[in-house]
XYZ file of N, CA, C and O in Angstrom:
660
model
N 2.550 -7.380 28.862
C 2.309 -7.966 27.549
C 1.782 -9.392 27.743
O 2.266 -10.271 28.456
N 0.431 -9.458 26.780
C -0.131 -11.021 27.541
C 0.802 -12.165 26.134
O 0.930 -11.828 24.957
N 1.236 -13.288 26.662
C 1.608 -14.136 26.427
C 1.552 -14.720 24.882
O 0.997 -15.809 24.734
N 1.946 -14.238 24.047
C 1.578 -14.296 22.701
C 1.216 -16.088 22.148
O 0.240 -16.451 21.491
N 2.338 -16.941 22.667
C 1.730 -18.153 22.367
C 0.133 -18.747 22.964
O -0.632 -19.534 22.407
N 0.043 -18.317 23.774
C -1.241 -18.182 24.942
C -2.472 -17.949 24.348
O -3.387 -18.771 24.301
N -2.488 -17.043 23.982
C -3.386 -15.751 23.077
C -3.694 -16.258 21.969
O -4.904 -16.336 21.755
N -2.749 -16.772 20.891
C -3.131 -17.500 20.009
C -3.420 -18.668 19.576
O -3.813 -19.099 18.492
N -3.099 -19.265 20.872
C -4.067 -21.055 21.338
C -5.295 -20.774 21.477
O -6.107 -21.381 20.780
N -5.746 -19.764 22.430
C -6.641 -19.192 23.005
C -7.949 -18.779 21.578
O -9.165 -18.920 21.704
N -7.414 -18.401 20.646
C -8.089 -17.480 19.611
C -8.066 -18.718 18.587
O -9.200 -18.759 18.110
N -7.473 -19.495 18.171
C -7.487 -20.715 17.478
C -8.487 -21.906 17.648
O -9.120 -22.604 16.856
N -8.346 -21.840 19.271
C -9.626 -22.712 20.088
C -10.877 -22.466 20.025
O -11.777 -23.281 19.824
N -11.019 -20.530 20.316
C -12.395 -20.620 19.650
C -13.085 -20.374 18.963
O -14.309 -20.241 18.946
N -11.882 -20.240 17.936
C -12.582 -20.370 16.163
C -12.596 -21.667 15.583
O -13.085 -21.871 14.471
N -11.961 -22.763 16.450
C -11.988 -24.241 16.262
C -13.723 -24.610 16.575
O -14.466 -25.297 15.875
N -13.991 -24.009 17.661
C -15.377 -23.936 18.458
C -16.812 -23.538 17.385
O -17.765 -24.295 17.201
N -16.664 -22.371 16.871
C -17.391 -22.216 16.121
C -17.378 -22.661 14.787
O -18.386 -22.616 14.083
N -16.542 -22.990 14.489
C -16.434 -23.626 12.995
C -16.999 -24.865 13.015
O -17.680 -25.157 12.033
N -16.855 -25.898 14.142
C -17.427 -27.060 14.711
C -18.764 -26.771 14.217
O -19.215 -27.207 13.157
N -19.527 -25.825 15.241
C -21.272 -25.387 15.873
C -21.407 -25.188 14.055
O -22.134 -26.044 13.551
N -20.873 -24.301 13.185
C -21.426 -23.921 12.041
C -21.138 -25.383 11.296
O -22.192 -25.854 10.868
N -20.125 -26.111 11.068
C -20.188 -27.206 10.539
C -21.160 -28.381 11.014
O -20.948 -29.510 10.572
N -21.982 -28.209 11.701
C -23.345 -29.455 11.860
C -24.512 -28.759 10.904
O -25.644 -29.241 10.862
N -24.199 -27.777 10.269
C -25.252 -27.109 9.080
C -24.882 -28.171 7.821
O -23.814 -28.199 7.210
N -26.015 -29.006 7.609
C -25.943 -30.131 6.566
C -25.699 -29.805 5.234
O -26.425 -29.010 4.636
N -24.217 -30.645 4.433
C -23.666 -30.173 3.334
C -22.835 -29.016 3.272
O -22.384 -28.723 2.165
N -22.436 -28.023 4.644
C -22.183 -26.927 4.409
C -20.605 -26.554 4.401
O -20.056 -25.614 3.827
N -20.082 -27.493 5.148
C -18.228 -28.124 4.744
C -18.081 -29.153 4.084
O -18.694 -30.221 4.099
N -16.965 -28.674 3.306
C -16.629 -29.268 2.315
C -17.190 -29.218 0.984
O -17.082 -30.222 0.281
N -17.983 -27.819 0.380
C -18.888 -27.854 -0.176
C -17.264 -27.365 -1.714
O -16.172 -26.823 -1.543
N -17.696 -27.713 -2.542
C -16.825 -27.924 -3.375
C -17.054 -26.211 -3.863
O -16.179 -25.900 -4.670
N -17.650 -25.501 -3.672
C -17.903 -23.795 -4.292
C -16.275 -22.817 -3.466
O -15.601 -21.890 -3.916
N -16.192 -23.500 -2.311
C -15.177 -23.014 -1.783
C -14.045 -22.429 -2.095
O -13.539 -21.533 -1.420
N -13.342 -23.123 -3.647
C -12.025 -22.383 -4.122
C -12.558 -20.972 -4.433
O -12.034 -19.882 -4.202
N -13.667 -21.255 -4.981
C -14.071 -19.999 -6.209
C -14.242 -18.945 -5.029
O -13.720 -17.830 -5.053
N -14.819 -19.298 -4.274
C -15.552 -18.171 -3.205
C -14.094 -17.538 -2.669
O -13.926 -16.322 -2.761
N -13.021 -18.414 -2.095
C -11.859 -18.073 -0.791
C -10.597 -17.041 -1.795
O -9.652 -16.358 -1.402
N -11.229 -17.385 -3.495
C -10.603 -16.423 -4.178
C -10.997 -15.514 -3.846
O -10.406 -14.566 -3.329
N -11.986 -15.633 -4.067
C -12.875 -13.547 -4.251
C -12.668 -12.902 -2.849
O -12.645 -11.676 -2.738
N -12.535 -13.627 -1.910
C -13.162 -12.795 -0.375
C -11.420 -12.207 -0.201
O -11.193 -11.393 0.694
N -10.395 -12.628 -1.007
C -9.076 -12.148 -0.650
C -8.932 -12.151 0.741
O -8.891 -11.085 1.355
N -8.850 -13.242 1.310
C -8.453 -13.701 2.669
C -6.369 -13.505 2.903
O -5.640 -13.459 1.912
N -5.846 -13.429 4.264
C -4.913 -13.343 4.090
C -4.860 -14.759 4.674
O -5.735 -15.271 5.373
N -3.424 -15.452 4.193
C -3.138 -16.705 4.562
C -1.408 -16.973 4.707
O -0.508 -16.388 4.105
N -1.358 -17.530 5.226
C 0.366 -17.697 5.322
C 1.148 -18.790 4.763
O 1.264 -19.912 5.255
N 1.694 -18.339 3.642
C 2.383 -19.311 2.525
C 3.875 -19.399 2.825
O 4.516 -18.594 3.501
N 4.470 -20.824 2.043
C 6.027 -20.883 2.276
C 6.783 -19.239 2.015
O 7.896 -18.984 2.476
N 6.331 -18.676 1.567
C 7.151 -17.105 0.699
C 7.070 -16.216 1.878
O 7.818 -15.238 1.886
N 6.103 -16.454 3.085
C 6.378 -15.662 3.933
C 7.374 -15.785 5.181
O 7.718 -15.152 6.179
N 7.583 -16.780 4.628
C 9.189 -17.542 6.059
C 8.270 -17.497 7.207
O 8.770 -16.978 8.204
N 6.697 -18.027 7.362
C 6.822 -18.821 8.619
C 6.340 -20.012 9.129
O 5.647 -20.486 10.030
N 7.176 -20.359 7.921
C 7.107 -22.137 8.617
C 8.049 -22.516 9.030
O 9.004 -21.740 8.976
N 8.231 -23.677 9.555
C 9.557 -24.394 9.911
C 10.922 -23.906 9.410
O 11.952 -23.486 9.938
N 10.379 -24.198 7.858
C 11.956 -24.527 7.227
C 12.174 -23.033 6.289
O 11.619 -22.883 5.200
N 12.764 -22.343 6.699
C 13.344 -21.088 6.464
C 12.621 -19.967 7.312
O 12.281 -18.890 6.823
N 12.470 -20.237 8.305
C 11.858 -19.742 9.142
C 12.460 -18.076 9.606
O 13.638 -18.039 9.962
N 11.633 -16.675 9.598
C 12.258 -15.431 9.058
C 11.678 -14.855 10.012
O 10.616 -14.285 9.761
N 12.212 -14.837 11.393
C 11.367 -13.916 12.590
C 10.651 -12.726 12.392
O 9.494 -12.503 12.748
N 11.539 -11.864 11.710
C 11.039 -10.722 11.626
C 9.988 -10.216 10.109
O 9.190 -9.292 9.952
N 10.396 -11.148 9.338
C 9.277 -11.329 8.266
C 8.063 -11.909 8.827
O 7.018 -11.308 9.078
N 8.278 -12.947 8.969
C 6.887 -13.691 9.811
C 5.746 -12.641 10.566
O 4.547 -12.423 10.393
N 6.753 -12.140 11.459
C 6.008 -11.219 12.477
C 5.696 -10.048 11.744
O 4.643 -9.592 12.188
N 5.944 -9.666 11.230
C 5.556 -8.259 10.423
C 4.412 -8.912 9.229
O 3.418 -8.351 8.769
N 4.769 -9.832 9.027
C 2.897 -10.270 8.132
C 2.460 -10.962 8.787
O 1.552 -11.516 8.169
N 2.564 -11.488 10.179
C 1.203 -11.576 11.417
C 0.541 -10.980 11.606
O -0.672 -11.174 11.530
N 1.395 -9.524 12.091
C 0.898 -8.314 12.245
C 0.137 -7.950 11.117
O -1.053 -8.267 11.129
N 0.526 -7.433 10.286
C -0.429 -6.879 8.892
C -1.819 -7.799 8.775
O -3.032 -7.590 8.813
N -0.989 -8.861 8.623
C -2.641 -9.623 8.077
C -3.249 -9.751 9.594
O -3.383 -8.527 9.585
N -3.633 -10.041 10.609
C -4.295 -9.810 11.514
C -4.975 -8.687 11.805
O -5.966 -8.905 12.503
N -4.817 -7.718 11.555
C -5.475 -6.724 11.296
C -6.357 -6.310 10.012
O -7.261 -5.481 9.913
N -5.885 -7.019 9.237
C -6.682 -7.226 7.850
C -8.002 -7.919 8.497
O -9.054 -7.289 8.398
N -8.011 -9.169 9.149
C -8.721 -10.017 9.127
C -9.797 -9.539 9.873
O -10.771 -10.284 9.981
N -9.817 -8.450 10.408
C -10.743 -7.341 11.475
C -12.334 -7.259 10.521
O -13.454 -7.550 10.941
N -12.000 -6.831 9.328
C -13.123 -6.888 8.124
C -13.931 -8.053 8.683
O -15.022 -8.208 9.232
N -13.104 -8.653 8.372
C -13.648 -10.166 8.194
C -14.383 -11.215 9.448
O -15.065 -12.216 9.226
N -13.986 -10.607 10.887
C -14.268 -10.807 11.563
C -15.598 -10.012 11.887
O -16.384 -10.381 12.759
N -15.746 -9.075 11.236
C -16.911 -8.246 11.886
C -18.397 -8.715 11.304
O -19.556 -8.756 11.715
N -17.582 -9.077 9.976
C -19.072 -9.629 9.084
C -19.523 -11.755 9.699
O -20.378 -12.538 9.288
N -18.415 -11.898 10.794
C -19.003 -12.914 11.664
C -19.451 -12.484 12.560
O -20.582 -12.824 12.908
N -18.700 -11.559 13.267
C -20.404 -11.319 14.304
C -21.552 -11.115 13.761
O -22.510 -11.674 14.295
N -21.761 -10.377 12.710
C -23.083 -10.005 12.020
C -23.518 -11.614 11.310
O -24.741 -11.756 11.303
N -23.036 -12.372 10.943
C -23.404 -14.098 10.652
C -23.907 -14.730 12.233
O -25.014 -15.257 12.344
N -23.112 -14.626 13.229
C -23.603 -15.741 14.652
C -24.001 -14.447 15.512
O -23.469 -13.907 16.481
N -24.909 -14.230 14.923
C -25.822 -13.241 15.585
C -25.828 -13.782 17.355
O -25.753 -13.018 18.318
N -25.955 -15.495 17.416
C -26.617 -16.158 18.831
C -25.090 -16.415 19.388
O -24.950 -17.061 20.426
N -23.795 -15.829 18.586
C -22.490 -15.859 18.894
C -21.704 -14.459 19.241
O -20.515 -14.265 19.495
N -22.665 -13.680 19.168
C -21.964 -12.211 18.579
C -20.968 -11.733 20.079
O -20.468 -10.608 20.055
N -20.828 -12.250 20.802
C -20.106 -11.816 22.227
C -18.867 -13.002 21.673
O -17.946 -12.362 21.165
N -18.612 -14.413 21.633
C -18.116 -14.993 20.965
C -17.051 -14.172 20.269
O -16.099 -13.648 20.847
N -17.270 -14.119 19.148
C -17.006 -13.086 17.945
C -16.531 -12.119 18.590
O -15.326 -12.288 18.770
N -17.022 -10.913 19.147
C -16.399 -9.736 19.566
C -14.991 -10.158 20.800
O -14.167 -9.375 21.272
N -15.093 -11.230 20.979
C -14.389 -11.266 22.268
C -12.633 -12.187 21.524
O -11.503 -12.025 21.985
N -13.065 -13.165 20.207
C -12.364 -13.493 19.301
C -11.903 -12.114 18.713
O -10.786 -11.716 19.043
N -12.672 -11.352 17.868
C -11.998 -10.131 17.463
C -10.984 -9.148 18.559
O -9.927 -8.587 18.269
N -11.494 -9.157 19.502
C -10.818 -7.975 20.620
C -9.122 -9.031 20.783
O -8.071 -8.454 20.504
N -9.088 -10.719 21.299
C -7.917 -10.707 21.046
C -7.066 -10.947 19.931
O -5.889 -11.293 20.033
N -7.780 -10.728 18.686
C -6.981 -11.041 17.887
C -6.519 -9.611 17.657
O -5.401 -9.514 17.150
N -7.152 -8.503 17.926
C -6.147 -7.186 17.796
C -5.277 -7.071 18.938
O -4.251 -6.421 18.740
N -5.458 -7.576 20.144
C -4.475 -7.553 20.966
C -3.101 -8.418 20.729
O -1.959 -8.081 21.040
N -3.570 -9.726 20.040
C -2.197 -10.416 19.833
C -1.642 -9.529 18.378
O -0.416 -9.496 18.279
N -2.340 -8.898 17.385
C -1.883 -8.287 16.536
C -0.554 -7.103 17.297
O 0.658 -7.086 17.080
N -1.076 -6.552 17.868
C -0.374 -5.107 18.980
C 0.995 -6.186 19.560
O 2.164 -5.825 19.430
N 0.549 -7.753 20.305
C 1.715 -7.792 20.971
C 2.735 -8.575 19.961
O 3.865 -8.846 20.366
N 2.367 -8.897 18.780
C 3.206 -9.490 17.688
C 3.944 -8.315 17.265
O 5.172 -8.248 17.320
N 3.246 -7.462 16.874
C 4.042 -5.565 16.463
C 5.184 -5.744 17.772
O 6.340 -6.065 17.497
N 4.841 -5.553 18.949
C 5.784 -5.581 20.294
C 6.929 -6.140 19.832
O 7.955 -5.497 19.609
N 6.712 -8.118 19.571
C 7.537 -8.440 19.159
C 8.735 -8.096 18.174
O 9.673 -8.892 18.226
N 8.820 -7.322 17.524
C 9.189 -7.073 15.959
C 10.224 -6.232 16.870
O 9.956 -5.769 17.979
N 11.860 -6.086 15.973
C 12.826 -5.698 16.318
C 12.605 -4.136 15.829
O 13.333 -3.216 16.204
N 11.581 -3.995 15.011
C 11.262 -2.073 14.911
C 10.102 -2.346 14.714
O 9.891 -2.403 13.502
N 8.851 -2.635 15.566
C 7.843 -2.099 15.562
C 7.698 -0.826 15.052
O 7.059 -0.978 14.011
N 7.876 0.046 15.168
C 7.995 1.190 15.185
C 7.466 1.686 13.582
O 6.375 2.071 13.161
N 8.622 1.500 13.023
C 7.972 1.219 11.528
C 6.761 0.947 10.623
O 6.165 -0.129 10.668
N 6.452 1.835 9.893
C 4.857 2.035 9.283
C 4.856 0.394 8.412
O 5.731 -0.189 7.772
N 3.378 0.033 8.776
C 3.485 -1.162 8.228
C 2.778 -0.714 6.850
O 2.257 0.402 6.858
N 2.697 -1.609 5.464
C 2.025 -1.094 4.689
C 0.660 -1.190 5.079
O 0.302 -1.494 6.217
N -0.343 -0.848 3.825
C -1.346 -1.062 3.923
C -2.516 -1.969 4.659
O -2.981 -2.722 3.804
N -2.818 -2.063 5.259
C -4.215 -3.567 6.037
C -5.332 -3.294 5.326
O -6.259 -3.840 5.926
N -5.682 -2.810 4.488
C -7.247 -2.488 3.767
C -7.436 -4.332 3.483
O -6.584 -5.023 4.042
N -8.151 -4.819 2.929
C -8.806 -5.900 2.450
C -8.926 -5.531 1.357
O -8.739 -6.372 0.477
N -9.219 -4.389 1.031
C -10.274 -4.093 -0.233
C -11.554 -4.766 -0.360
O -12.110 -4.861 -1.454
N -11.987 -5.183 0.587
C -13.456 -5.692 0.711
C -14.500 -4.991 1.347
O -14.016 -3.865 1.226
N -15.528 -4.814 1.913
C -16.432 -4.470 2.934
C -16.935 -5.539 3.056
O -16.973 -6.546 2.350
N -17.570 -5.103 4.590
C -18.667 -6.162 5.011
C -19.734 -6.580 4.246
O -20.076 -7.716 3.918
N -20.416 -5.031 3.906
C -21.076 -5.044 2.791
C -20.879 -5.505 1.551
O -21.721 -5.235 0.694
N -20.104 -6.032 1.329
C -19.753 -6.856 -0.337
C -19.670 -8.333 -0.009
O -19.883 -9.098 -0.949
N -19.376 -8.889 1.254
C -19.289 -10.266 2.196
C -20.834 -10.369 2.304
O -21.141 -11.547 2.122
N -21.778 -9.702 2.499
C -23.209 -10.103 2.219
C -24.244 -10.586 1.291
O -24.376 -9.900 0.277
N -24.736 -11.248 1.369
C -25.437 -12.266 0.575
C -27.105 -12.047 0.682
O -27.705 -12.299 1.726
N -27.608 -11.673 -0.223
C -29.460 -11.473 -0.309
C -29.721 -12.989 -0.374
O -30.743 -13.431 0.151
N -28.857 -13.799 -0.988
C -28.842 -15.245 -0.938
C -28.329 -16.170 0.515
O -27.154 -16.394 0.805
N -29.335 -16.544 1.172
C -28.732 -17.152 2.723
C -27.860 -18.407 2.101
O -26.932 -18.182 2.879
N -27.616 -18.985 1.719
C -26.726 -20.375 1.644
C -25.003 -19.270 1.118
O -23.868 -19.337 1.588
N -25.477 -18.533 0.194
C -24.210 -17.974 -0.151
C -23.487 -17.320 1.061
O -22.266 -17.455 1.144
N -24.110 -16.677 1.925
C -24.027 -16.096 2.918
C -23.394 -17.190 4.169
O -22.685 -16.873 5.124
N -23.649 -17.868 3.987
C -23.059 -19.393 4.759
C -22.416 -19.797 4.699
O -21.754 -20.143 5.677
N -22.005 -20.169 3.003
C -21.098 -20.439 2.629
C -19.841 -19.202 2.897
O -18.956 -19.546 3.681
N -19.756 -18.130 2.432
C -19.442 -17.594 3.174
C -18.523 -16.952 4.523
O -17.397 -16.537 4.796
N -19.655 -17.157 5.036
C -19.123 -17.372 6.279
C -18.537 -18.846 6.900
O -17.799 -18.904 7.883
N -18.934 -19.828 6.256
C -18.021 -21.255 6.485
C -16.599 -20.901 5.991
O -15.776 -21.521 6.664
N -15.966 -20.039 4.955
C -15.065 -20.215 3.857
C -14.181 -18.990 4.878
O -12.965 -19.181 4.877
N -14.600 -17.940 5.615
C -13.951 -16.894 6.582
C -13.238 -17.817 7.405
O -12.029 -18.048 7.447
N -14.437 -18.436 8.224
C -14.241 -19.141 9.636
C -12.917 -20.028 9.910
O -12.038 -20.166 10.761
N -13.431 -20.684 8.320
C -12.583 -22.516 7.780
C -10.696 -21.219 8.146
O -9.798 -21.270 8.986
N -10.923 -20.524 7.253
C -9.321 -19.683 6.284
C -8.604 -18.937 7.790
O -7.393 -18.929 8.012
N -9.783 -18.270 8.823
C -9.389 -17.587 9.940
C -8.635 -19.271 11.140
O -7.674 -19.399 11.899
N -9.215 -19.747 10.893
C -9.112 -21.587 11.869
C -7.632 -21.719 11.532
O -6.714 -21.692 12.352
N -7.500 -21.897 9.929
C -6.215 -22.389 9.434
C -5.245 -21.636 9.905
O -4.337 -22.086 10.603
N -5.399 -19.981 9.435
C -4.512 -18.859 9.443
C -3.961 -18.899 11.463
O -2.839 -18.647 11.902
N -4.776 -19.160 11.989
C -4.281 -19.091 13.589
C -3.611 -20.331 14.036
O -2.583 -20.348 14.714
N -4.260 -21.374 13.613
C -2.997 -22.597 13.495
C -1.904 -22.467 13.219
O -1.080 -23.085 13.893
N -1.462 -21.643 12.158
C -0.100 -21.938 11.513
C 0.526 -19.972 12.586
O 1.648 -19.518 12.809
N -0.506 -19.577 12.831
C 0.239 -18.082 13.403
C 0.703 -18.947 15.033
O 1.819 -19.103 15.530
N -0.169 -19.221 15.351
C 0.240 -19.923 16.837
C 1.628 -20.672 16.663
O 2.447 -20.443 17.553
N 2.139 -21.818 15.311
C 2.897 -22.697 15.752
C 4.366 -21.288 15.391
O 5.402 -21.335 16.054
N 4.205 -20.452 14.559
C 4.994 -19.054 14.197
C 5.303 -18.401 15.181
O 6.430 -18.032 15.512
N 4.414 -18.244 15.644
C 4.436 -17.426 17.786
C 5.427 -18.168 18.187
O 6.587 -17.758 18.217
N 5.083 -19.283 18.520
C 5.730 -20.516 19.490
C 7.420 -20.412 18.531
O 8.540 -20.375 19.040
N 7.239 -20.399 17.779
C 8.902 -20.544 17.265
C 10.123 -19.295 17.804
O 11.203 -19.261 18.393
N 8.772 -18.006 16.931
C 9.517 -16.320 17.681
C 9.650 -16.812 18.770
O 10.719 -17.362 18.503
N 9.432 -17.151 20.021
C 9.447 -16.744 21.069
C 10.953 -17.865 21.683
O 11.975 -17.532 22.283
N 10.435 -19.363 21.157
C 11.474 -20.336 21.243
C 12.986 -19.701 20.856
O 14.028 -19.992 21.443
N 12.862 -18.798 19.767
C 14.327 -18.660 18.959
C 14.615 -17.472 19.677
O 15.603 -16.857 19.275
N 14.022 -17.019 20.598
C 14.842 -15.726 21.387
C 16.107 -15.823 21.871
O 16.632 -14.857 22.425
């Protein structure tokens, strides 16, 4: 089992990386369209209600909506390789461990075993596409920005599971 805090430094770093390379696109962070857009794309994100932050911190809740939403975020990752076309190994290689740390977060869980609910998005790639290139940018800035955040706060969640063993 590879190293779950590891894995998700690892996957945080280089979506830190590309979010950088896409943020030297002029005006394109911080663009104020962002709430409206990060509604619609139904991103998963990790709020106080899911116990994994610090302060009420819920091992086995936490880890069981790591798991779920990481696998959600698979959608979402695919319609970035299809965005950094001159990234697309990047991307596939970000996607491949983020299903692997998904699998070793499940590991973690005191019943893996157990059917998780649903992972649909209810989105397609195809509905994440834009005939409009700036929307399409935007976009994909508003994935990248939400996937950056979401592995920050899963990494410092890792690091705790593993601390509180």
């Amino acid at each position: 089992m590879e190293n779950p805090v590891e894995l998700a430094k690892l996957i945080a770093q280089e979506t830190d990386n590309l979010y950088r390379e896409l943020c030297e696109t002029p005006r394109l962070c911080g663009n104020s369209m962002e709430r409206h857009f990060k509604k619609e794309l139904k991103l998963p994100e990790i709020t106080v209600s899911d116990r994994c932050l610090s302060s009420g911190f819920r091992k086995e809740r936490c880890l069981h909506k790591i798991h779920r939403d990481l696998l959600r975020f698979q959608i979402y990752l695919v319609f970035l390789k299809d965005s950094f076309k001159d990234k697309k190994q990047t991307v596939e290689f970000i996607q491949l461990k983020t299903h692997t740390l998904a699998e070793t977060v499940k590991r973690m869980e005191k019943n893996p075993e157990e059917e998780i609910e649903e992972t649909s998005t209810d989105i397609s790639v195809d509905e994440l596409k834009s005939s409009d290139i700036w929307n399409e940018k935007v976009t994909t800035y508003i994935i990248l920005q939400s996937f950056k955040d979401y592995m920050e706060k899963t990494t410092r969640a890792v690091r705790h599971s593993v601390k509180g063993n």
